[in-house]
mmCIF file of N, CA and C in Angstrom:
data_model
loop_
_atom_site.group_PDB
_atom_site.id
_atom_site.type_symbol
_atom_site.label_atom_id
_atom_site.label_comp_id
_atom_site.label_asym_id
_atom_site.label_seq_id
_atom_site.Cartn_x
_atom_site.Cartn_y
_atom_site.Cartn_z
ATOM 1 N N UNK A 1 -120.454 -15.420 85.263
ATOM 2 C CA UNK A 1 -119.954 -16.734 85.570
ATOM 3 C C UNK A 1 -118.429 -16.695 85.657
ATOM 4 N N UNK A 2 -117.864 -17.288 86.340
ATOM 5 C CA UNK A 2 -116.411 -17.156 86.650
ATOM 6 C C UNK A 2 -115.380 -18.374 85.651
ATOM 7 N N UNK A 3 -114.458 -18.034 85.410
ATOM 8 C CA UNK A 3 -113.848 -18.888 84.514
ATOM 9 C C UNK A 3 -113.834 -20.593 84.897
ATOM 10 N N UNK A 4 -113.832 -20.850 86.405
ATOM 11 C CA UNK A 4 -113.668 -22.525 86.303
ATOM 12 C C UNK A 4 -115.028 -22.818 86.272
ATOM 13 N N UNK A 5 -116.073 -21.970 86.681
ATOM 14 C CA UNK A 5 -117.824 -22.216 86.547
ATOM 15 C C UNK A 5 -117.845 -22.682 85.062
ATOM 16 N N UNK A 6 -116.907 -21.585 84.069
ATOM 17 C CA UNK A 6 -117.394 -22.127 82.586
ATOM 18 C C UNK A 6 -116.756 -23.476 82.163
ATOM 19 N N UNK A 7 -115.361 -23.434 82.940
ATOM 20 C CA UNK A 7 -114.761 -24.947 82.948
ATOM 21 C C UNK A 7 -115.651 -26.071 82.938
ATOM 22 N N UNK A 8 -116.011 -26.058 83.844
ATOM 23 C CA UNK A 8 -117.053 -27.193 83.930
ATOM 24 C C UNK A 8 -118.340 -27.238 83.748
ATOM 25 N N UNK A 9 -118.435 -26.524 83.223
ATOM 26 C CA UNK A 9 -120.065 -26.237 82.414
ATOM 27 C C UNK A 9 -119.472 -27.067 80.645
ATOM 28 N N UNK A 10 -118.053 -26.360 80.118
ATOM 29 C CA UNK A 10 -117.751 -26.985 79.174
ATOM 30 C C UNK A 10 -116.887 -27.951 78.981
ATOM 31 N N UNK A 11 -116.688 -29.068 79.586
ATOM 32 C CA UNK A 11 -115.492 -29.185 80.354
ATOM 33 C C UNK A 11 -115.970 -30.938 79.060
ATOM 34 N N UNK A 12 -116.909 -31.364 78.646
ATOM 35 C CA UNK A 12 -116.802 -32.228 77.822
ATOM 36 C C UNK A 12 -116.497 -31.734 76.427
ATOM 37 N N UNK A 13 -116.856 -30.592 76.263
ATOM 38 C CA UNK A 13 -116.473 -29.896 74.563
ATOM 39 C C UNK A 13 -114.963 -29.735 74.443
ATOM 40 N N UNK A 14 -114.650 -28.674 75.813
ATOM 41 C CA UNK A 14 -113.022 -28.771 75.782
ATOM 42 C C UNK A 14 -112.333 -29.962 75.925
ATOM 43 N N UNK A 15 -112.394 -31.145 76.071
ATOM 44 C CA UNK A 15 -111.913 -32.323 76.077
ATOM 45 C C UNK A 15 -112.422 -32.809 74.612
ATOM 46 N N UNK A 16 -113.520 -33.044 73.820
ATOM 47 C CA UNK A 16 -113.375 -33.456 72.542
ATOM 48 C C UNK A 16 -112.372 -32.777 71.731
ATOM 49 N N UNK A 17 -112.381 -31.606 71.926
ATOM 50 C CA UNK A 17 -112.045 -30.553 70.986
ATOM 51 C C UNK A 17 -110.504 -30.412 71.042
ATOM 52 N N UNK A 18 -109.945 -30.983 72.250
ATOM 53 C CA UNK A 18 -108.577 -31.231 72.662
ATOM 54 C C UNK A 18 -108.349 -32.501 72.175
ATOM 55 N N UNK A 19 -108.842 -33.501 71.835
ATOM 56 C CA UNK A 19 -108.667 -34.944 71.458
ATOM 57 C C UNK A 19 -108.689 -34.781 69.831
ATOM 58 N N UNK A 20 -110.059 -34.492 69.525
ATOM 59 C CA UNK A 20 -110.407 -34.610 67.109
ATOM 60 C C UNK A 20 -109.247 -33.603 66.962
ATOM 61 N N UNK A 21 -108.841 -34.387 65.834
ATOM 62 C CA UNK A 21 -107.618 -34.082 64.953
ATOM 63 C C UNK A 21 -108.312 -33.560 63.650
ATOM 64 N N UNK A 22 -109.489 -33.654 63.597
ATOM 65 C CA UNK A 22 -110.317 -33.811 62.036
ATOM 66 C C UNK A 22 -110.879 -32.767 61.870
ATOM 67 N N UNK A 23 -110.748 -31.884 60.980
ATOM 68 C CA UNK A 23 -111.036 -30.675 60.605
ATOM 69 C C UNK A 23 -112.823 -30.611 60.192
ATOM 70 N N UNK A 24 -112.501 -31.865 59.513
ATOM 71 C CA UNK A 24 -113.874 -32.262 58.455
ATOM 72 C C UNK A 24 -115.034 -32.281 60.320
ATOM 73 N N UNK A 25 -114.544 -33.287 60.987
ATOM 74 C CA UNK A 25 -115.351 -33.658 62.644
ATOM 75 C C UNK A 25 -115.287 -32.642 63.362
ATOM 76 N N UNK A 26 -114.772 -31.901 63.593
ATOM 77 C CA UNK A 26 -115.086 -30.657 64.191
ATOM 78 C C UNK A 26 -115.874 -29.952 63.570
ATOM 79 N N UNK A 27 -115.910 -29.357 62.304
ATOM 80 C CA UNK A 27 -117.074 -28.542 61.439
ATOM 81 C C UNK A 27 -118.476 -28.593 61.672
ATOM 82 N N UNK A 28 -118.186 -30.141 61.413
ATOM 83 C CA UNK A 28 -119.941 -30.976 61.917
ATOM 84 C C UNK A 28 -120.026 -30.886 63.256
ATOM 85 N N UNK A 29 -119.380 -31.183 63.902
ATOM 86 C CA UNK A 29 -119.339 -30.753 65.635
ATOM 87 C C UNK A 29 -120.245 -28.913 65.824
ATOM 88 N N UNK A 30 -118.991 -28.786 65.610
ATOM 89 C CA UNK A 30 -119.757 -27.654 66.049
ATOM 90 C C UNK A 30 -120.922 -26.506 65.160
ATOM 91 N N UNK A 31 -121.059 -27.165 63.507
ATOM 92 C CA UNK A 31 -122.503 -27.037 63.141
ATOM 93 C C UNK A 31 -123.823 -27.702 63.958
ATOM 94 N N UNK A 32 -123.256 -29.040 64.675
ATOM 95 C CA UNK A 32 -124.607 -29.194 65.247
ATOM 96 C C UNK A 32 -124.952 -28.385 66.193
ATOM 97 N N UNK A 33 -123.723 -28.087 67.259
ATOM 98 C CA UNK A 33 -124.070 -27.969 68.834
ATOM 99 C C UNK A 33 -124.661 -26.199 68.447
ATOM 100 N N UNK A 34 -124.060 -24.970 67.385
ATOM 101 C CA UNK A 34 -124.368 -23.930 66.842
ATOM 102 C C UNK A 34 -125.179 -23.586 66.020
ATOM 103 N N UNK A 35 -125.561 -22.482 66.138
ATOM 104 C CA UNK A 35 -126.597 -21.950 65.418
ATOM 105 C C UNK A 35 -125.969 -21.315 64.022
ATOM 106 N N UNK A 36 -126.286 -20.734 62.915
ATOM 107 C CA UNK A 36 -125.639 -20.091 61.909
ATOM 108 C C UNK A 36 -125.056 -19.084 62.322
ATOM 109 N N UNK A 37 -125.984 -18.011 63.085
ATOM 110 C CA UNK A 37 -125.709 -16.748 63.160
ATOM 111 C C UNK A 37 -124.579 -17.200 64.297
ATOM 112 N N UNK A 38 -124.720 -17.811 65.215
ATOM 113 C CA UNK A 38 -123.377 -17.866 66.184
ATOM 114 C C UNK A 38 -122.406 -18.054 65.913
ATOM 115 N N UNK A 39 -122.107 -19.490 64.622
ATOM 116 C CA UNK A 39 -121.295 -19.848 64.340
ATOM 117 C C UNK A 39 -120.067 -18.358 63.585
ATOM 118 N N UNK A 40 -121.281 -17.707 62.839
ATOM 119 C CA UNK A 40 -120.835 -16.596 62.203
ATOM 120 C C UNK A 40 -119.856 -15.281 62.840
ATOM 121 N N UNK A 41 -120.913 -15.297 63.870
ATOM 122 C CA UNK A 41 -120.350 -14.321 65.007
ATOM 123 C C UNK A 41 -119.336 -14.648 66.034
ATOM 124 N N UNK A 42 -118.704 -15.594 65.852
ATOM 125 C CA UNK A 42 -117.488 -16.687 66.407
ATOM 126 C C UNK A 42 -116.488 -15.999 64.823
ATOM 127 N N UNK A 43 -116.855 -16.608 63.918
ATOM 128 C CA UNK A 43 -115.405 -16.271 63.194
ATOM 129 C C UNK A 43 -115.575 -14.655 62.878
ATOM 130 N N UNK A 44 -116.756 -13.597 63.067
ATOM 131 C CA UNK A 44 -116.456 -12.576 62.648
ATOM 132 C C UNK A 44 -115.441 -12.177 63.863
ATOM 133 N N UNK A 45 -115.597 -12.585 65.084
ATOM 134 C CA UNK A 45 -115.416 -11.870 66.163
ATOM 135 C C UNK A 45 -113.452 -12.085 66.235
ATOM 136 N N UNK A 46 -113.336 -13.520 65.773
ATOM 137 C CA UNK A 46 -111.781 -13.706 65.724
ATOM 138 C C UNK A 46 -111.338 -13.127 64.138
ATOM 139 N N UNK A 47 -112.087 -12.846 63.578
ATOM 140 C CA UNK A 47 -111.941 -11.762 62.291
ATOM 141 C C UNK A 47 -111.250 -10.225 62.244
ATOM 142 N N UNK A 48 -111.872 -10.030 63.738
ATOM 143 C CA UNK A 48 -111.501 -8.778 64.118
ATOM 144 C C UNK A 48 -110.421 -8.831 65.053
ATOM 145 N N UNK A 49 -110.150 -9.203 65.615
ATOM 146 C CA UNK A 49 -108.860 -9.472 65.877
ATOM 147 C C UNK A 49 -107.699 -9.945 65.715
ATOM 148 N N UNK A 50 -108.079 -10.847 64.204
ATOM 149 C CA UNK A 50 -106.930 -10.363 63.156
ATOM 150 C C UNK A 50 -106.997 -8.941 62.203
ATOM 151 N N UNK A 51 -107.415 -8.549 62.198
ATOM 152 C CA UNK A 51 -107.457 -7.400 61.629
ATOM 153 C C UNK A 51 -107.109 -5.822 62.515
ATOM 154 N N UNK A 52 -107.345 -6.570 63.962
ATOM 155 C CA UNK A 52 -106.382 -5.582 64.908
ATOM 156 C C UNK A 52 -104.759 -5.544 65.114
ATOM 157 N N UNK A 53 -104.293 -7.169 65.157
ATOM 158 C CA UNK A 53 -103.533 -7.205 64.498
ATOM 159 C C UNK A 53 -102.715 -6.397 63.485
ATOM 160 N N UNK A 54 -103.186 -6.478 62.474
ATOM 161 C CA UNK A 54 -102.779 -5.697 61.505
ATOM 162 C C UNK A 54 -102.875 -4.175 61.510
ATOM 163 N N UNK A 55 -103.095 -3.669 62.430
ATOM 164 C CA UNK A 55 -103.326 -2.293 63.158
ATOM 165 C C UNK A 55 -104.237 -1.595 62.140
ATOM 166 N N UNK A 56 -105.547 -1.882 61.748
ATOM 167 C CA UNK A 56 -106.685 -1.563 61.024
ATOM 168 C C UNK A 56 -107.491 -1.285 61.959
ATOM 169 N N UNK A 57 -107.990 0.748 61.522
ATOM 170 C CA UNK A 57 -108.958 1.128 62.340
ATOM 171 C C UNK A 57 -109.520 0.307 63.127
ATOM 172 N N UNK A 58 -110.436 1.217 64.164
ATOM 173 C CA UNK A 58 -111.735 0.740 64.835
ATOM 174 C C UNK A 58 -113.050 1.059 63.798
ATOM 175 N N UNK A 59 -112.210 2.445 62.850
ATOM 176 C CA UNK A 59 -113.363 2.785 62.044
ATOM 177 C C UNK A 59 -113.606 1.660 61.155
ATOM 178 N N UNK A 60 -112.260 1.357 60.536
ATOM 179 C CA UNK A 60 -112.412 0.261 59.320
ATOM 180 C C UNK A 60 -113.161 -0.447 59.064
ATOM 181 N N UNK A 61 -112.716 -0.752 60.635
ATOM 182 C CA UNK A 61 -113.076 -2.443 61.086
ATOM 183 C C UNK A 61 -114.901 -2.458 61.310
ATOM 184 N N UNK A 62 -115.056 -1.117 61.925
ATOM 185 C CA UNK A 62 -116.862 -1.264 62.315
ATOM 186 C C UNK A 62 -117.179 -1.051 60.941
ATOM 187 N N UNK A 63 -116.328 -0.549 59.889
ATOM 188 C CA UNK A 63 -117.440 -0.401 58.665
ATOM 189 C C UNK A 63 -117.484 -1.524 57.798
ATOM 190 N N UNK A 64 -116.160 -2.622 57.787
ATOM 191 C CA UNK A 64 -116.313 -3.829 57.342
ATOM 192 C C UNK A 64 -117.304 -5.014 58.115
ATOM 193 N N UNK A 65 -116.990 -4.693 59.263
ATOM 194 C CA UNK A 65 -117.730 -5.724 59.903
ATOM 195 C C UNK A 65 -119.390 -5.521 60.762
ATOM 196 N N UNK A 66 -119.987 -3.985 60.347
ATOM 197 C CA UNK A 66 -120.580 -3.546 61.098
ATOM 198 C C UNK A 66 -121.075 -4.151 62.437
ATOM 199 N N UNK A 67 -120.055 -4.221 63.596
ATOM 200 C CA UNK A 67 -119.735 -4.788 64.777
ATOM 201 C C UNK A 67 -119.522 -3.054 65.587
ATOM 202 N N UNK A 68 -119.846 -3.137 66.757
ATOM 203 C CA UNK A 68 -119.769 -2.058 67.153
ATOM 204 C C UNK A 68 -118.708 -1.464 68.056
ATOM 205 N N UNK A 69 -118.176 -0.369 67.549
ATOM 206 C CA UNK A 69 -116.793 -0.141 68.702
ATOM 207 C C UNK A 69 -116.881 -0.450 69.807
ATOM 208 N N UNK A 70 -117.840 -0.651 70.718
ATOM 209 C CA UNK A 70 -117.856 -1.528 72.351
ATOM 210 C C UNK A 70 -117.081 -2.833 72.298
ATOM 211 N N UNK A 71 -117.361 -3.764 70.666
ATOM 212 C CA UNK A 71 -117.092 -5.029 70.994
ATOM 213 C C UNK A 71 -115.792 -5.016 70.080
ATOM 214 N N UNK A 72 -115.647 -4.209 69.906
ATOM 215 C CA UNK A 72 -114.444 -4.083 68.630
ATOM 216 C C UNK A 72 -113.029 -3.667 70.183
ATOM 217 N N UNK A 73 -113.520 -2.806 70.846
ATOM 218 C CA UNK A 73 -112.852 -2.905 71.876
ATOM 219 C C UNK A 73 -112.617 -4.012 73.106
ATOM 220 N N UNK A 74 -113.539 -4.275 73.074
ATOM 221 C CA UNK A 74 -113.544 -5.827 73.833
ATOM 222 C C UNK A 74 -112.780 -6.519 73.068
ATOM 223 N N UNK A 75 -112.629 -7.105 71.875
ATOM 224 C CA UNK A 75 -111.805 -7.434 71.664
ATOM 225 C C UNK A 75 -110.270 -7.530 71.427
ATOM 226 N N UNK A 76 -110.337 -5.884 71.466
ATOM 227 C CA UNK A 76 -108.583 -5.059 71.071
ATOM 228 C C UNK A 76 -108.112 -5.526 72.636
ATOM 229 N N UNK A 77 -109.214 -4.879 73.989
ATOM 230 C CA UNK A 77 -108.334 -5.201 75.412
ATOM 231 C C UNK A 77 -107.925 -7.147 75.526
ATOM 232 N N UNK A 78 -109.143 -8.308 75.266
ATOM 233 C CA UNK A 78 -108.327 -9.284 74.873
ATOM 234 C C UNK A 78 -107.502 -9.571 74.026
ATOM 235 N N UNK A 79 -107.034 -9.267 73.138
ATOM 236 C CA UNK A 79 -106.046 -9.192 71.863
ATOM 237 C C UNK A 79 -104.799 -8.958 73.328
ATOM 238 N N UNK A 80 -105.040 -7.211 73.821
ATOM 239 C CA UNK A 80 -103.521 -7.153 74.559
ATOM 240 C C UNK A 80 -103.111 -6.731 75.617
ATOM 241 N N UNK A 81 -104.547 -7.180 76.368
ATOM 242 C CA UNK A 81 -103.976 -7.070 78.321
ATOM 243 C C UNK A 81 -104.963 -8.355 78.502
ATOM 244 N N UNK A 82 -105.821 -9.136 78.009
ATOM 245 C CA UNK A 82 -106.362 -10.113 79.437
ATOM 246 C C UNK A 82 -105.530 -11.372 79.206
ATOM 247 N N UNK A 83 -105.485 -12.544 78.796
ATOM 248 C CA UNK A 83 -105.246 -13.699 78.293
ATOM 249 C C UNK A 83 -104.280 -14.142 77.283
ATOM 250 N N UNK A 84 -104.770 -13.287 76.148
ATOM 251 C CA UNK A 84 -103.658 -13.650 75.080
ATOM 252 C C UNK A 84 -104.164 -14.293 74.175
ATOM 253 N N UNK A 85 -105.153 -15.043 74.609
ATOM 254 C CA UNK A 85 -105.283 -16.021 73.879
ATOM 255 C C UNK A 85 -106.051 -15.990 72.069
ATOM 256 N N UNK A 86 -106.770 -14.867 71.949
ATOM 257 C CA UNK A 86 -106.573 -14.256 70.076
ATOM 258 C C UNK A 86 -105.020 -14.170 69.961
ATOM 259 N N UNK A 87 -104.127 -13.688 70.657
ATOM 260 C CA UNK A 87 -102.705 -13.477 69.782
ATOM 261 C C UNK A 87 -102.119 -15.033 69.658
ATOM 262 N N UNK A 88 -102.266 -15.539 70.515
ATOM 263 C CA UNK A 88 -101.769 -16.882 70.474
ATOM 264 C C UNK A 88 -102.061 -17.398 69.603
ATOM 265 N N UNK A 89 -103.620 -17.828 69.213
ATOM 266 C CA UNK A 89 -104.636 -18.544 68.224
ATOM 267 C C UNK A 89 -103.694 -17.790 66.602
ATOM 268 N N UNK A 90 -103.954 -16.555 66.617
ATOM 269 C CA UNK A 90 -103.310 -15.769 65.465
ATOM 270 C C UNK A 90 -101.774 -16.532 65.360
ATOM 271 N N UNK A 91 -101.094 -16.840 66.415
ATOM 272 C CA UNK A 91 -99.901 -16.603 66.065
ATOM 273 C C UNK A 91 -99.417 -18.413 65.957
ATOM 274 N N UNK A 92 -100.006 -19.423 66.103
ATOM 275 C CA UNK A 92 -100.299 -20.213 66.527
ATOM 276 C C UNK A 92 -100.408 -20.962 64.678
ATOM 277 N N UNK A 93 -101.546 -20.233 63.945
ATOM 278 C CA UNK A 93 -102.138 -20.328 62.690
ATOM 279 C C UNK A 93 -101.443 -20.006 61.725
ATOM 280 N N UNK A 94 -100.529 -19.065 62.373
ATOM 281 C CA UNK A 94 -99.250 -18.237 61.499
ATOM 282 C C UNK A 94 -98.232 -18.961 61.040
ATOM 283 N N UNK A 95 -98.145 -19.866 62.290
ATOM 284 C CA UNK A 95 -96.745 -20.857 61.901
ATOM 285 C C UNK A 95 -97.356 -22.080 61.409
ATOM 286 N N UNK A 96 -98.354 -22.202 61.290
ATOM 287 C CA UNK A 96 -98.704 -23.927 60.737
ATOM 288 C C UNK A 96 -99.661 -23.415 59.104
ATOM 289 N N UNK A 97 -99.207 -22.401 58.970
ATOM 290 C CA UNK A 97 -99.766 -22.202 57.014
ATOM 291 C C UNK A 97 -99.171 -21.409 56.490
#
């Protein structure tokens, strides 16, 4: 699927989610619309890319997170050639705590 296909496939979530200010309303948000294991695999996945960040193995990282170097790399090339957008989020979180 191509990036504006997903635009507008999500294009009412990214507009709530750009509007709630509420930490507590988002949680519940997106416990309903998610499953456990997804929800999980959403913060392991930006887990690991703070932890690339911090220039921690691929080994480390697959043995903390048993996630597999394919996606551990998928995430290192977004971390620092597609988008940006894990460094941003990281860096973003950095200055507001």
């Amino acid at each position: 699927m191509k990036k504006n296909e997903i635009e507008f496939e999500l294009e009412d979530i990214i507009n709530f989610l750009s509007i709630e200010n509420s930490k507590d309303r988002i949680l519940d948000f997106l416990i309903d619309i998610m499953t456990e294991k997804e929800l999980l695999k959403l913060a392991l996945k930006f887990s690991i890319a703070k932890m690339l960040e911090q220039w921690i193995s691929y080994e480390r990282i697959e043995k903390k997170t048993q996630m597999s170097s394919a996606t551990i790399a998928k995430i290192s090339k977004s971390l620092n050639w597609e988008n940006l957008w894990y460094k941003n989020a990281i860096n973003i979180l950095n200055w507001n705590y």
